[in-house]
Each structure stands twice: as structure tokens, then as C-alpha cells.
Short mmCIF file of C-alpha atoms and ligand atoms in Angstrom, two decimals:
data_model
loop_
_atom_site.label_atom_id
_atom_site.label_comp_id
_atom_site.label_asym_id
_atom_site.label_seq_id
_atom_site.Cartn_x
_atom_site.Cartn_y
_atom_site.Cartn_z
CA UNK A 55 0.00 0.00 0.00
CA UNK A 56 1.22 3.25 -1.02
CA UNK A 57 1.64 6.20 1.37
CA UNK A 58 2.72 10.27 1.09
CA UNK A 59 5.60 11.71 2.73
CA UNK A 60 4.93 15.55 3.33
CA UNK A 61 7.50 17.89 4.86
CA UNK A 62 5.57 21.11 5.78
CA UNK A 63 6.51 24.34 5.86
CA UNK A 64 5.72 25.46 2.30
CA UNK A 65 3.65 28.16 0.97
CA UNK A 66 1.80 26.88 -2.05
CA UNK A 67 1.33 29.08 -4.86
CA UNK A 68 0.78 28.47 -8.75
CA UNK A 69 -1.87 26.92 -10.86
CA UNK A 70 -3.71 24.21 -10.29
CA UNK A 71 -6.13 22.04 -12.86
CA UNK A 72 -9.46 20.92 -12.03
CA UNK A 73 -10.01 17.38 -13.47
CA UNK A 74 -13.71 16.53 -13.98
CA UNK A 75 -15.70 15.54 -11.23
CA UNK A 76 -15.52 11.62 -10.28
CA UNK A 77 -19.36 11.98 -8.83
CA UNK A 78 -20.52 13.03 -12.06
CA UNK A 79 -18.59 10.40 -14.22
CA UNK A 80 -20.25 7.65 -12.07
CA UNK A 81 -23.63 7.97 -12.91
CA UNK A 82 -22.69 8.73 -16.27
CA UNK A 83 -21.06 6.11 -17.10
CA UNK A 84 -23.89 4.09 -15.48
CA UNK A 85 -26.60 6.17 -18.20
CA UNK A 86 -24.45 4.57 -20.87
CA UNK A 87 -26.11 1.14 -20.45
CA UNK A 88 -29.60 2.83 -21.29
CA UNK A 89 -28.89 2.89 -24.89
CA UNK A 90 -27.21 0.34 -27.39
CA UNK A 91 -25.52 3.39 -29.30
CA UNK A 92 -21.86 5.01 -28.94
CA UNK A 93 -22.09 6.99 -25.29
CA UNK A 94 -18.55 8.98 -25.90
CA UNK A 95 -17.64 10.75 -22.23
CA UNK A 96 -14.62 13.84 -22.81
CA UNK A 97 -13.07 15.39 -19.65
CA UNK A 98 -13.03 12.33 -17.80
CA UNK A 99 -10.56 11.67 -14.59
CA UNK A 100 -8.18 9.22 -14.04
CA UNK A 101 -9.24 7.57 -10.52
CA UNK A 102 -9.37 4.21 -9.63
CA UNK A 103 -13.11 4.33 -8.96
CA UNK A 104 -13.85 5.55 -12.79
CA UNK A 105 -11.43 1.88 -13.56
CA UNK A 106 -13.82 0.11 -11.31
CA UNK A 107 -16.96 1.18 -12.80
CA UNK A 108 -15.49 0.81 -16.17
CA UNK A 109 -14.37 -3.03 -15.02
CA UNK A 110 -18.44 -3.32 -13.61
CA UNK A 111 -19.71 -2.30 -17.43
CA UNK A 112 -17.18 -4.38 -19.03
CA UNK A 113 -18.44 -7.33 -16.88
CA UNK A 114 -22.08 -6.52 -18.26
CA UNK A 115 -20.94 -6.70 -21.71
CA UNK A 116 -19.87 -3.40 -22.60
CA UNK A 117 -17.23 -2.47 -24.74
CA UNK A 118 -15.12 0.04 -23.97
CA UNK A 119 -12.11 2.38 -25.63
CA UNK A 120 -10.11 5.07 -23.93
CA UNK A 121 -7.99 7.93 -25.52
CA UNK A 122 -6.01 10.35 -23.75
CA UNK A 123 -7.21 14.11 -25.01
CA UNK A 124 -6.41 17.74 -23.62
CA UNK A 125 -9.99 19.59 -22.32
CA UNK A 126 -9.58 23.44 -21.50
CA UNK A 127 -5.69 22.92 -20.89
CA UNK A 128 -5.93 19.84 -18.96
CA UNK A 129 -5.12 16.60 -19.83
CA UNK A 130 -7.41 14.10 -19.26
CA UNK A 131 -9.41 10.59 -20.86
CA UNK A 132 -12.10 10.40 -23.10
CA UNK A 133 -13.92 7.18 -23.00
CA UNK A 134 -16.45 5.49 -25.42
CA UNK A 135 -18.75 3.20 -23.91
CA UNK A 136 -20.83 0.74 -26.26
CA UNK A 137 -23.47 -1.99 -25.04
CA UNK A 138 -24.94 -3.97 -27.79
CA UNK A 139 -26.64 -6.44 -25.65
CA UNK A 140 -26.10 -7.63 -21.62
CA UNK A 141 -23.88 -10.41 -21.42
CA UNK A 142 -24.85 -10.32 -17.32
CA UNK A 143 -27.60 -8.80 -15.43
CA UNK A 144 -25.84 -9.26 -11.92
CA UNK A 145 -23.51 -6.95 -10.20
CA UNK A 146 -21.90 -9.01 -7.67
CA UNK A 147 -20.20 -8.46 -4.41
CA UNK A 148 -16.67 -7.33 -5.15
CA UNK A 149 -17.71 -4.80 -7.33
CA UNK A 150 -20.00 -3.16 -4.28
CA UNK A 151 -17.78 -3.76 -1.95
CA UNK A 152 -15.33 -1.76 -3.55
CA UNK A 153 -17.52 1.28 -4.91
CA UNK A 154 -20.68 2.11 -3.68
CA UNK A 155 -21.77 3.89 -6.48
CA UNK A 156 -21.93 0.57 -8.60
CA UNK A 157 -25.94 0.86 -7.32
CA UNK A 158 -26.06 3.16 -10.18
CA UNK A 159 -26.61 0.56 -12.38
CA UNK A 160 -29.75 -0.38 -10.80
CA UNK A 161 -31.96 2.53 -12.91
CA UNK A 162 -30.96 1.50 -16.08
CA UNK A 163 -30.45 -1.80 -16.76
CA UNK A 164 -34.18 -2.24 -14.71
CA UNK A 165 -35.05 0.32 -17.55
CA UNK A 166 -33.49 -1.91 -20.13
CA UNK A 167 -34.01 -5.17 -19.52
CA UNK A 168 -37.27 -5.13 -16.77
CA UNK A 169 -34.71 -6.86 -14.37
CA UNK A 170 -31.44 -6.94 -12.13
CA UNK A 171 -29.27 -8.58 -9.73
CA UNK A 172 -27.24 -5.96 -7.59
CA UNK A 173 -25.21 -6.89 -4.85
CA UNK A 174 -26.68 -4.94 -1.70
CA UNK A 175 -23.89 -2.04 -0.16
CA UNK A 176 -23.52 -2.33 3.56
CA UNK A 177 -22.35 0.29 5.80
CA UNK A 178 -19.30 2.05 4.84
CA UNK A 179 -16.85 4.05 7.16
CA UNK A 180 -19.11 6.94 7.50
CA UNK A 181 -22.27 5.94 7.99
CA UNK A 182 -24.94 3.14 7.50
CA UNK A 183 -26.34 5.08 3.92
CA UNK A 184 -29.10 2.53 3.57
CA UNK A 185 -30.38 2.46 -0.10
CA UNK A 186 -34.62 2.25 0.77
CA UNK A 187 -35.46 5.10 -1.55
CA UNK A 188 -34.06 3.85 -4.44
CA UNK A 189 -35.93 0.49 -3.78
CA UNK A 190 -38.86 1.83 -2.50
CA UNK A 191 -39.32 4.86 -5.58
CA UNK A 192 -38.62 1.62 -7.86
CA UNK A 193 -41.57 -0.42 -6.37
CA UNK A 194 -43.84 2.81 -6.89
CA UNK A 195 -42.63 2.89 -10.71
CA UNK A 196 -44.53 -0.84 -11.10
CA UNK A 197 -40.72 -3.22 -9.88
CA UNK A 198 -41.42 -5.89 -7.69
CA UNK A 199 -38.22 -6.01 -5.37
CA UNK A 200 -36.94 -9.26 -3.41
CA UNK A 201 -33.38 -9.39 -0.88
CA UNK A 202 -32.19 -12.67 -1.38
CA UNK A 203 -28.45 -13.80 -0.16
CA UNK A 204 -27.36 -10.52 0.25
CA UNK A 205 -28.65 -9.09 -3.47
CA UNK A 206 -31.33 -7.40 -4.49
CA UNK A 207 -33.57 -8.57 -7.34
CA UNK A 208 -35.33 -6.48 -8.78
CA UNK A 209 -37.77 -7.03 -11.84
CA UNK A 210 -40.34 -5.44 -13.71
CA UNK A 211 -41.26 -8.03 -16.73
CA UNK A 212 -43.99 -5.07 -17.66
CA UNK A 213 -41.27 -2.22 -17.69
CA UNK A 214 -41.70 0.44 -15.33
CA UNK A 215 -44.66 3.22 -15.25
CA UNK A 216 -44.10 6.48 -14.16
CA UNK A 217 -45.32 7.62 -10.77
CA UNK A 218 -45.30 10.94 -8.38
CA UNK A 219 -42.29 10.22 -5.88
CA UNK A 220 -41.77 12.24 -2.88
CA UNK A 221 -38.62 11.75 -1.62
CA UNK A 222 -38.15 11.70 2.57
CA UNK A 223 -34.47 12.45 1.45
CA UNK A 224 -32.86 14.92 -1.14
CA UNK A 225 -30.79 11.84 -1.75
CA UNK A 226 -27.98 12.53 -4.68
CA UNK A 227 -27.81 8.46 -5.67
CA UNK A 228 -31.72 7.83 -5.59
CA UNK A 229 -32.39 11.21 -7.63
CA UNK A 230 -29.74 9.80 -10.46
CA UNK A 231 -31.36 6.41 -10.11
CA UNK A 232 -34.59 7.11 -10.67
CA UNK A 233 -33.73 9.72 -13.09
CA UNK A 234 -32.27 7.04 -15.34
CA UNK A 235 -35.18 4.50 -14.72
CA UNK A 236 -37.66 7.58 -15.43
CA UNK A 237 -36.58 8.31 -18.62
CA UNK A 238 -37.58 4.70 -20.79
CA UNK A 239 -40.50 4.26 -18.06
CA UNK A 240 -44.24 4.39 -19.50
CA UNK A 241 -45.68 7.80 -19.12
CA UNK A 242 -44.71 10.90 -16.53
CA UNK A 243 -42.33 10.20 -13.23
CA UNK A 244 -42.01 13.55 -10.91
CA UNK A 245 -39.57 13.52 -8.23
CA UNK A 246 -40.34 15.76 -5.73
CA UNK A 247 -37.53 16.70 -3.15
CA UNK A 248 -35.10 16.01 -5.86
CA UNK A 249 -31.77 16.53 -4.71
CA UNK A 250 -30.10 19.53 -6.75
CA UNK A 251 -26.12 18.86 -6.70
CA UNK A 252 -24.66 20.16 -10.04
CA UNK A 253 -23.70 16.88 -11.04
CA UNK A 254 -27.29 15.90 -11.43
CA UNK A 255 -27.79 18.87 -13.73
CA UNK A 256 -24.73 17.27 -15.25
CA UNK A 257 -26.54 13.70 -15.80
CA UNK A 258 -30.04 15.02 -16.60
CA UNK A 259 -28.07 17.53 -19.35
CA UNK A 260 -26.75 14.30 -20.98
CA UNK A 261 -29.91 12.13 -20.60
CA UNK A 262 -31.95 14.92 -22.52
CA UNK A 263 -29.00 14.68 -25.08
CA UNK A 264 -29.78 11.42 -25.55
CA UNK A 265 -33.29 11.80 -26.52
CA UNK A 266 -34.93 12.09 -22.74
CA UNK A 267 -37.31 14.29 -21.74
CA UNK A 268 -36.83 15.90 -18.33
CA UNK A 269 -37.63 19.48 -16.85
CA UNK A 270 -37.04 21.10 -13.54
CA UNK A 271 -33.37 20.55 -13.84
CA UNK A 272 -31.60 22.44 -11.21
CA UNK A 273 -34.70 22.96 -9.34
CA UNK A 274 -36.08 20.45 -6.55
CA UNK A 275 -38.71 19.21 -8.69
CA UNK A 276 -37.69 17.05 -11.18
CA UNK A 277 -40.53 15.58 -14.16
CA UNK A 278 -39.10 12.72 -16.72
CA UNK A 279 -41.80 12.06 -19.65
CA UNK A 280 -40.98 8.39 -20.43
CA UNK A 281 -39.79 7.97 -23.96
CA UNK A 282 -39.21 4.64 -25.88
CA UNK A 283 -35.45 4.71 -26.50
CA UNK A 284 -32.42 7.16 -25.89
CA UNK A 285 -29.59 7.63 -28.50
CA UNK A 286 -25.86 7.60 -28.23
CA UNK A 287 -24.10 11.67 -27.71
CA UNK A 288 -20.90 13.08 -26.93
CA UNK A 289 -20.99 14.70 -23.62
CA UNK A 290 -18.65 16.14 -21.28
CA UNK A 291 -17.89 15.64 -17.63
CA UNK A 292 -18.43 19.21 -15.56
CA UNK A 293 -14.95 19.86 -13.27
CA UNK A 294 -14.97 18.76 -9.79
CA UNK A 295 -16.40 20.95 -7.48
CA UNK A 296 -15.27 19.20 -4.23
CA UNK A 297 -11.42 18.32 -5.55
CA UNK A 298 -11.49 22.41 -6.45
CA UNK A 299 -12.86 23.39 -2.47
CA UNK A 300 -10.06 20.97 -1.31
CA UNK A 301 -7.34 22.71 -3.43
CA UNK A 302 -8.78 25.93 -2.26
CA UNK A 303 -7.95 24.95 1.18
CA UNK A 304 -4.48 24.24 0.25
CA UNK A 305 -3.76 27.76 -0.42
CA UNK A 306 -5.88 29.29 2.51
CA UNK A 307 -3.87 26.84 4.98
CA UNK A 308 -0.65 27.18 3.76
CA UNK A 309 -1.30 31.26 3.51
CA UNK A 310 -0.77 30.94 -0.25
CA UNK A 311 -2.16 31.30 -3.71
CA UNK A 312 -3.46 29.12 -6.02
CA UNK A 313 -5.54 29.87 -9.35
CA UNK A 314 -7.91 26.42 -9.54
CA UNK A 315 -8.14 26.23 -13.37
CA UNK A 316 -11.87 25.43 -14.83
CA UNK A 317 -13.27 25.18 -11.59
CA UNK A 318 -16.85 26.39 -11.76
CA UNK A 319 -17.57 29.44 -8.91
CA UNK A 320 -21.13 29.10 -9.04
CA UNK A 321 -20.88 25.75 -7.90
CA UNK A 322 -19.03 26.30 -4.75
CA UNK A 323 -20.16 29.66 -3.34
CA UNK A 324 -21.07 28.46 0.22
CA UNK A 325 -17.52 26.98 0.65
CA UNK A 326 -16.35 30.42 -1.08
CA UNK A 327 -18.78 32.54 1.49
CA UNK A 328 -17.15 30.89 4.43
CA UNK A 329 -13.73 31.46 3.30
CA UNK A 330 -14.49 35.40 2.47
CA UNK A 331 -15.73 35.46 5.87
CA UNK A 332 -12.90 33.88 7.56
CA UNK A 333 -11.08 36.55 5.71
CA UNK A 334 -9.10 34.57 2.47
CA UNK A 335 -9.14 36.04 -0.37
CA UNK A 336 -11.13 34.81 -3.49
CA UNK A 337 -11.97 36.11 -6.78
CA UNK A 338 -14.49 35.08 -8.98
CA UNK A 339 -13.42 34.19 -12.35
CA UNK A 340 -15.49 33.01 -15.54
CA UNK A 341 -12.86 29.73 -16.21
CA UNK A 342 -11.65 29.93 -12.57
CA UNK A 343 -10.84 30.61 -9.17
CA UNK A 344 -8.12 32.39 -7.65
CA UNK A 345 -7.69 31.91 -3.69
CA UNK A 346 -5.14 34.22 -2.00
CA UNK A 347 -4.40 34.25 1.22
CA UNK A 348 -0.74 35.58 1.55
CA UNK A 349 -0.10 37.42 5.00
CA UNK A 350 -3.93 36.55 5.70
CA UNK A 351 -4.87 36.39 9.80
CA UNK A 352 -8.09 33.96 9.40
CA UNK A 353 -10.67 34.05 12.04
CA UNK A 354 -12.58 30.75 12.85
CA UNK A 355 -16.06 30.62 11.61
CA UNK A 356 -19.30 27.61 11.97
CA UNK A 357 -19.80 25.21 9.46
CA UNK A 358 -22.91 22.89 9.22
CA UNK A 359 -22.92 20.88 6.14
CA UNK A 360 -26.37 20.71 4.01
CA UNK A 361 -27.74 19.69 0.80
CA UNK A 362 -26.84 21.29 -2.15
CA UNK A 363 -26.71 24.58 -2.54
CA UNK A 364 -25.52 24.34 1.28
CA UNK A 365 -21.83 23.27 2.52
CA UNK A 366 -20.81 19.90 1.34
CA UNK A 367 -20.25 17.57 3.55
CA UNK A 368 -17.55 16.14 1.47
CA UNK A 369 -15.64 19.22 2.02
CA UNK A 370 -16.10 19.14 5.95
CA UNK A 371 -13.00 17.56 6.99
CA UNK A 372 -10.91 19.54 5.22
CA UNK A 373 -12.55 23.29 6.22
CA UNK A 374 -11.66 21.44 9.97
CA UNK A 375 -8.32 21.03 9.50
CA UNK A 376 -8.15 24.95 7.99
CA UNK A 377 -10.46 26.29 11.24
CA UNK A 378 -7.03 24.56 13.14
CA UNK A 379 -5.39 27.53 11.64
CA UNK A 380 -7.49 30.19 12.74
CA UNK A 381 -8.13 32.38 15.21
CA UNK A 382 -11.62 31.50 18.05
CA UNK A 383 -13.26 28.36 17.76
CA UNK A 384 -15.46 26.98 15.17
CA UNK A 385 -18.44 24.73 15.77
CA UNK A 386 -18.68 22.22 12.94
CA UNK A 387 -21.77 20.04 12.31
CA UNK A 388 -22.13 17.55 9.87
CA UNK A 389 -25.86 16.86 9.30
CA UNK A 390 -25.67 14.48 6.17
CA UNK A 391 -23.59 10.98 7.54
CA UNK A 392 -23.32 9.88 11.16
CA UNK A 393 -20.12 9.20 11.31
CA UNK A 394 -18.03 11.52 9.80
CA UNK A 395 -15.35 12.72 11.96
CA UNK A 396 -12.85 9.79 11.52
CA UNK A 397 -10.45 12.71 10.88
CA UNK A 398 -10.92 14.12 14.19
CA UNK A 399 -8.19 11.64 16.65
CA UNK A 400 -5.72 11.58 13.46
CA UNK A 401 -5.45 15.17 13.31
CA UNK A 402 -5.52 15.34 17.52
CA UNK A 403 -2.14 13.04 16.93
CA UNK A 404 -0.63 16.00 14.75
CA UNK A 405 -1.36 18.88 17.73
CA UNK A 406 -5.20 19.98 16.79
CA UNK A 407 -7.54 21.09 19.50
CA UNK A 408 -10.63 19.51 18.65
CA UNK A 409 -13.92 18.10 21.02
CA UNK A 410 -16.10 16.46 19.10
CA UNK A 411 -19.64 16.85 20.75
CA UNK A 412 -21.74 13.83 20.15
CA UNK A 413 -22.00 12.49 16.40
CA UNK A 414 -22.94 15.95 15.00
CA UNK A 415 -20.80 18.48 15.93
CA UNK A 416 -16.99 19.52 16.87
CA UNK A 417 -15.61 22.57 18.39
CA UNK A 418 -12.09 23.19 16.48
CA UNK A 419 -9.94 25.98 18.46
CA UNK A 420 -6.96 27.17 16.31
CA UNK A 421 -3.43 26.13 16.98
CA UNK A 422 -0.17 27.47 17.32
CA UNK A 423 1.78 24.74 15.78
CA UNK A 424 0.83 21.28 13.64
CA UNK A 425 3.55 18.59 14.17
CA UNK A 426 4.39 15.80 11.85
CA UNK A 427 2.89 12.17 12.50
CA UNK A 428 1.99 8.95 10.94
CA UNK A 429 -1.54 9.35 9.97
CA UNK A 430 -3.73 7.54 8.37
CA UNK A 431 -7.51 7.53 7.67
CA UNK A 432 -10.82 5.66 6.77
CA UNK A 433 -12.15 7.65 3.75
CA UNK A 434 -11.48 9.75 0.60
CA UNK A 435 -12.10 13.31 2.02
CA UNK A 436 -10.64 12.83 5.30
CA UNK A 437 -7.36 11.56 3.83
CA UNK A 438 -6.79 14.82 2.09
CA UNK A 439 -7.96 16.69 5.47
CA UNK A 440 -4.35 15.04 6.77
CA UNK A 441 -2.84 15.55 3.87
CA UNK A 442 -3.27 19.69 4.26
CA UNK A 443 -2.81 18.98 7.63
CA UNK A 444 0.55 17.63 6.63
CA UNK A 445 1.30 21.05 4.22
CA UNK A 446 1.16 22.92 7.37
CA UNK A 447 3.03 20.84 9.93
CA UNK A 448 6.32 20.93 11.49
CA UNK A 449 8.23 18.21 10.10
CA UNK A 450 7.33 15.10 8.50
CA UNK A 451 4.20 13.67 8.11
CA UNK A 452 3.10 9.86 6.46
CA UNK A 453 -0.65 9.44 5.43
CA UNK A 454 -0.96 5.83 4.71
CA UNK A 455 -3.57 4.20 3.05
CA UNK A 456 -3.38 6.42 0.09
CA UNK A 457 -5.65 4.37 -1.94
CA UNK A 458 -8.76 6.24 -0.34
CA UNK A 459 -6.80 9.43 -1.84
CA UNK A 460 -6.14 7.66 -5.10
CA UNK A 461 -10.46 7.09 -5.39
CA UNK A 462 -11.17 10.93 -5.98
CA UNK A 463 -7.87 13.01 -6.30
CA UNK A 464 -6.24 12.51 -9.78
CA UNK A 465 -2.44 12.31 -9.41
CA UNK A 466 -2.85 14.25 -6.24
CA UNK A 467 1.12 14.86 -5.52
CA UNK A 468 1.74 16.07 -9.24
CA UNK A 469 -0.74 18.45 -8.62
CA UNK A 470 0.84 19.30 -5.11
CA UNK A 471 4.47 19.44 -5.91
CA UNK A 472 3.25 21.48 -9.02
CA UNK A 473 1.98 24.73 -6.76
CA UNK A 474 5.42 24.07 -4.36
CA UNK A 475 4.84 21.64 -2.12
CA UNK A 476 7.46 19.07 -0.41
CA UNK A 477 5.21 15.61 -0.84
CA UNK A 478 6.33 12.18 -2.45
CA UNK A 479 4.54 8.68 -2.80
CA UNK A 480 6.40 6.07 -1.24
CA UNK A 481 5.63 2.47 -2.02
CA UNK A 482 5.18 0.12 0.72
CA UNK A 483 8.36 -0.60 2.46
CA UNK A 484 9.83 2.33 1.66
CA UNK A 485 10.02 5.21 4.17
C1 UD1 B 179 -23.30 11.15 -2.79
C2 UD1 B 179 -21.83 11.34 -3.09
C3 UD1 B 179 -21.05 11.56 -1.80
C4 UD1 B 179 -21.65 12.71 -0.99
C5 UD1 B 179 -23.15 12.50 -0.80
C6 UD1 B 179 -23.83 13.68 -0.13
C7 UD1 B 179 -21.47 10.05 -5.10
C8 UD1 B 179 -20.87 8.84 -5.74
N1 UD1 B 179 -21.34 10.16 -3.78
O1 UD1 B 179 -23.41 9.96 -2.01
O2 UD1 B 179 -19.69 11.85 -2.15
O3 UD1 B 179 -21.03 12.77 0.26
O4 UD1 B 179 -23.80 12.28 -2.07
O5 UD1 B 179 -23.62 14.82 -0.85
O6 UD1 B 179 -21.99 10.92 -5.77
N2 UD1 B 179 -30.05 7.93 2.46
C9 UD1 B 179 -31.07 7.14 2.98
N3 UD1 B 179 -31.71 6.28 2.13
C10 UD1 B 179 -31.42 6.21 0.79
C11 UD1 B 179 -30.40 7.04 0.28
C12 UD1 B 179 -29.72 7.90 1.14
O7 UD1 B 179 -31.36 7.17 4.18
O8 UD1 B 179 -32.06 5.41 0.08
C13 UD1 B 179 -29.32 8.86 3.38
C14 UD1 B 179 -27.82 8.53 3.47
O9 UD1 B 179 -27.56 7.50 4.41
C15 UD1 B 179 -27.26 9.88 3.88
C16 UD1 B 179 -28.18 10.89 3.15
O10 UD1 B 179 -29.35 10.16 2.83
O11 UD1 B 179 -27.37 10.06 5.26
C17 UD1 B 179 -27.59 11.46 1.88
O12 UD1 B 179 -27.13 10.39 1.06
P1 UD1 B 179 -27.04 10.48 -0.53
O13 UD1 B 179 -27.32 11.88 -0.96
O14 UD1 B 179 -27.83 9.37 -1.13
O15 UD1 B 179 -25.49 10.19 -0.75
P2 UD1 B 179 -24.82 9.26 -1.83
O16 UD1 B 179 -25.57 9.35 -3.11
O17 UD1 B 179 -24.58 7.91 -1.25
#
């Protein structure tokens, strides 16, 4: 297992490339199955959870090319994805286990082929994220749903019919599920308390490309008019919103300044309010960001994470780690998982002043002084929390386990060293 030797210290400034957004790949690689034309996807990352949900399609029969390209300066994959016919209808274990978002698959290949074997997802390190409104908004569209050994089979030998949802949840994987399975179901599906994260705008964009025929996108209302088969498009993957906020941090924490290269403002601006207020920097550009924070005395603020347009809870460990850097105390609460502050005893081994109240909330008090540590920790976002924990330390830190890291953060200490920072991959017994 690889791990990342930082020596902190540095001031990171530079430019820095947003690659497109791994939670908006997922699901569209997933709305490739709906149709048996070309499905070409440009602007693509290069993450070990885009190779295991290619690996997933491939085991269903699809055929797949790759081709490296350039998109807005950055270079990056475009894939085509082409699925004649199903060769399998079951998603087993492994794949799950592995990636979550393999459920994705659920929506369309129900659409498809009126039935499906998934592998159910069990807990995962931060939280229990059941999957019942997925199953249950299926069973309203006409599926008749069975757990058997672990899977769940679901099967509509009718295909589905459209039906008025009301979801208990804004959830961001049942909204993309059902917005697949809506779009070759008979007649009119609404989703109400759709969830609204930019990378469904992202997947309902394409599915209309394809020949859908949904309105309300952006909005939390979403209505799909079923239509009897989708075509094949060219479509491109929107840049990462959450690998941009966690770059953004970089720079605030280690007092710097980085420009974050196609990321999208509008996407982020309650990340980019709290940061104003805690008094970095940040300018508004139309094909970026620029975060400054040189000689910048930041003041602590309170964070509660939220649905879309709110703060993203996949940005909440690393906003801790910054608050360690600032002056008060900052109450954070994370609303969305249960069990999100995995983060929390690592970074108390590098110096951090942090009681967690609860599962919900944290009171962070800034620090004089981070000091290097081995570190490691349970998921993606959290990992890069000790990784800018790291930038900032005295000495040397080790984050192990830096295949959470390698899941969402395309070559992560390229990108790094790039903007001036002192960080190296080390394989296993290497140190
Ligand atoms: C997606 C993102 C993840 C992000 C999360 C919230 C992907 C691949 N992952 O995860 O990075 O942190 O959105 O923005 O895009 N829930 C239920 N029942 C359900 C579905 C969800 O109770 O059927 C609960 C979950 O346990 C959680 C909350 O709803 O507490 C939100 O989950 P959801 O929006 O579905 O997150 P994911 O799609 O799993």
C-alpha cells in the first residue's frame, strides 16, 4: 500500500487544474447502459473508482475504448462506452464492496431489460447510507423487489410506469437512479424533493442529449416524460467541485495562492462565502478561481454541512483542519452521515484542538503549531484533510492508506508538488 511523505513548511502558490468531477462520471457512465448506441464521455478523470466502474460495465458486456485528449488545458481521458446487448444482469459483491456507487446501475439496466441482480452495499466508514429510496421509488414505478443472499432482485417483466415520488431524502444516488429508470419508463415520473447537486444537472443535461425528456433541472422538482429509446451523444464531464474546495484549502492553509483552473464558482459559493468570511481572499473568475491568502490572519467561523446549494459535507474535513489555523473556535456540524469525523483523533495526533460533541458536531480551536505524525484515515475526504494537515506541519508527516486518496484526487502529488509543495509517494516498504 502506497503512502505520502509531506514535509511542511511550504507556501503553495501556482496553478492548479481541475479534473472533472468523479461523482458526475459515475452515474454517467452508469446512463451509458440505457442505450445500445456510442455513449462517448470527454473530460473524464483518471481515478481508480472511474477503472472500477469501467471493469463493472465491461463485466455486463460493454465495450469500452479510452484515448487520452487535452480539455480546456488539462489533460485528461475520453472514453467510449458501447453496449450492444447484456452479457450479465448481476452486479456481484466485489464490485460493491469496492464502490458504492456501482448501485447506479440499478436505474438503467431495470429500464433496459425489466430486471437486475445488484449486490446490496452495507455500511461504509461513515455511515450506514441505507439504499430504501431507491428500492422503495422503484416499487412505486410498477418493480417488484426481493433481498435474497445478500442481493437485491429487482424485476419489472412489464417495464416500469411512471409515478409521483416524494422523496423523505434529497438523496444525490436515488435522484440519479430514478432519473435514469424515469426516462424509458411508460408515461410521466415527478420527483419531488429532488436533490439539486450540479452533477445531477450534469446527468439530466446528458440524458436529454440522448433523446430524454426531463424538466425542472436544477430545481427540486424534477418531471421525466418516459420515452421509448435514448440515442448515443458526446458529452462532457463538468470539473470537480469538491477536488477544487479541497485545493482551495491548500492555499488558505498554507497562507498561499493558487488559481484552480476550470473550476466552476457558481458551484461552490457556500464553501467560497465561508472562506471570504474567515477573511481569504477569493476572486471570482469566468474559467476559474483564484484563492489568495498571503499574510492573511483567518478568524474561525461555523460550518454545518447541508444539501446542495448548502456546505458539502464532502468538504467538511478539510474546512476542519483549515479552522485549526485560525483564530476562536469553530463549531462544525455535519448533518448528512453519522459518522463523519474519523479525521478528528488523526489530526488530535498532529497537535489539533478539537472536542467532538456527540456524532454531529466539533468545536475546532486554532493552533499554534501542527507537528508531523503517521496518519492515516478511513475515507477519501478525510485523507486529504491530513494531507493539508501535513502542508502545514512541522516536520514530516506519512498518510498511509493512500488508496482512499487515489479514489477521488487525480495524481494528487503532481498536482501538489506542481503549486510548491514538499510531498512524495512512497511504495510500501519504503520510508
Ligand atoms: C453522494 C456522493 C457523496 C456525498 C453524498 C452527499 C457520489 C458517488 N457520492 O453519495 O460523495 O457525500 O452524495 O452529498 O456521488 N439515504 C437514505 N436512504 C437512501 C439514500 C440515502 O437514508 O435510500 C441517506 C444517506 O444515508 C445519507 C443521506 O441520505 O445520510 C444522503 O445520502 P445520498 O445523498 O444518497 O449520498 P450518496 O448518493 O450515497
Amino acid at each position: 500500500m502506497d503512502k505520502l511523505k509531506i514535509k511542511g513548511g511550504h507556501q503553495l502558490f501556482g496553478k492548479i487544474y481541475i479534473s472533472g468531477a468523479k461523482n458526475a462520471a459515475l452515474p454517467l457512465i452508469c446512463a451509458s447502459l440505457l442505450t445500445k448506441d456510442r455513449v462517448t464521455l470527454t473530460n473524464m478523470p483518471v481515478l481508480s473508482d472511474i477503472r472500477s466502474m469501467n471493469a463493472l460495465l465491461e463485466q455486463l458486456g460493454t465495450i469500452i475504448e479510452s484515448r487520452d485528449e487535452v480539455v480546456d488545458g488539462n489533460p485528461s481521458k475520453m472514453y467510449t462506452f458501447k453496449t450492444d446487448k447484456l452479457s450479465s444482469l448481476v452486479t456481484p459483491y466485489d464490485y460493491v464492496r469496492k464502490m458504492r456507487a456501482s448501485y447506479y446501475v440499478l436505474g438503467p439496466l431495470l429500464a433496459r431489460e425489466h430486471y437486475v441482480e445488484l449486490s446490496l452495499p452495507g455500511g461504509c466508514a461513515i455511515g450506514a447510507r441505507p439504499m430504501d429510496i431507491h428500492l422503495s421509488s422503484l416499487e412505486q414505478m410498477g418493480a417488484s423487489i426481493e433481498i435474497k443472499n445478500g442481493y437485491v432482485i429487482a424485476q419489472a417483466p412489464q417495464g416500469l410506469t411512471g409515478a409521483h415520488l416524494i422523496f423523505n431524502i434529497a438523496s444525490v444516488g436515488a435522484t440519479c437512479n430514478i432519473l435514469m429508470a424515469a426516462t424509458l419508463a411508460k408515461g410521466t415520473t415527478i420527483i419531488e424533493n429532488a436533490a439539486m447537486e450540479p452533477e445531477i444537472g450534469n446527468l439530466a443535461n446528458m440524458l436529454n442529449a440522448m433523446g430524454a425528456k426531463i424538466s425542472g433541472i436544477g430545481t427540486p422538482i424534477l418531471t421525466i416524460e418516459g420515452v421509448n429509446e435514448l440515442h448515443g451523444v458526446v458529452h462532457k464531464v463538468i470539473p470537480d467541485r469538491i477536488e477544487a474546495g479541497s485545493y482551495a484549502v491548500a492555499a488558505a492553509i498554507t497562507r498561499g495562492q493558487i488559481e484552480l483552473m476550470n473550476a466552476q464558482a457558481e458551484t461552490l459559493q457556500t464553501p467560497i462565502k465561508i472562506l471570504r468570511a474567515m477573511g481569504v481572499r477569493v476572486t471570482e473568475n469566468p474559467h476559474s478561481i483564484l484563492v489568495d491568502a498571503q499574510g492573511c490572519h483567518l478568524e474561525g467561523k461555523d460550518i454545518m454541512t447541508d444539501y446542495y446549494p448548502g456546505f458539502p459535507t464532502d468538504l467538511q474535513a478539510q474546512f476542519m483542519t483549515l479552522m485549526l489555523t485560525a483564530e476562536g473556535a469553530s463549531m462544525i456540524t455535519e448533518t448528512i452521515f453519522e459518522n463523519r469525523f474519523m479525521h478528528v483523533p488523526e489530526l488530535m495526533r498532529m497537535g489539533a484542538n478539537i472536542n467532538v460533541h456527540g456524532h454531529a458536531s466539533a468545536i475546532v480551536r486554532g493552533v499554534k503549531k501542527l507537528y508531523g505524525a503517521q496518519v492515516m484515515a478511513t475515507d477519501l475526504r478525510a485523507s486529504f484533510a491530513l494531507v493539508l494537515a501535513g502542508l502545514i506541519a512541522e516536520g514530516e508527516t506519512i498518510v498511509n492508506r493512500v488508496y482512499h486518496l487515489d479514489r477521488g484526487y487525480e495524481k494528487i502529488e503532481q498536482k501538489l508538488r506542481g503549486v510548491g509543495a514538499d510531498i512524495v509517494r512512497l511504495k510500501d516498504d519504503e520510508e
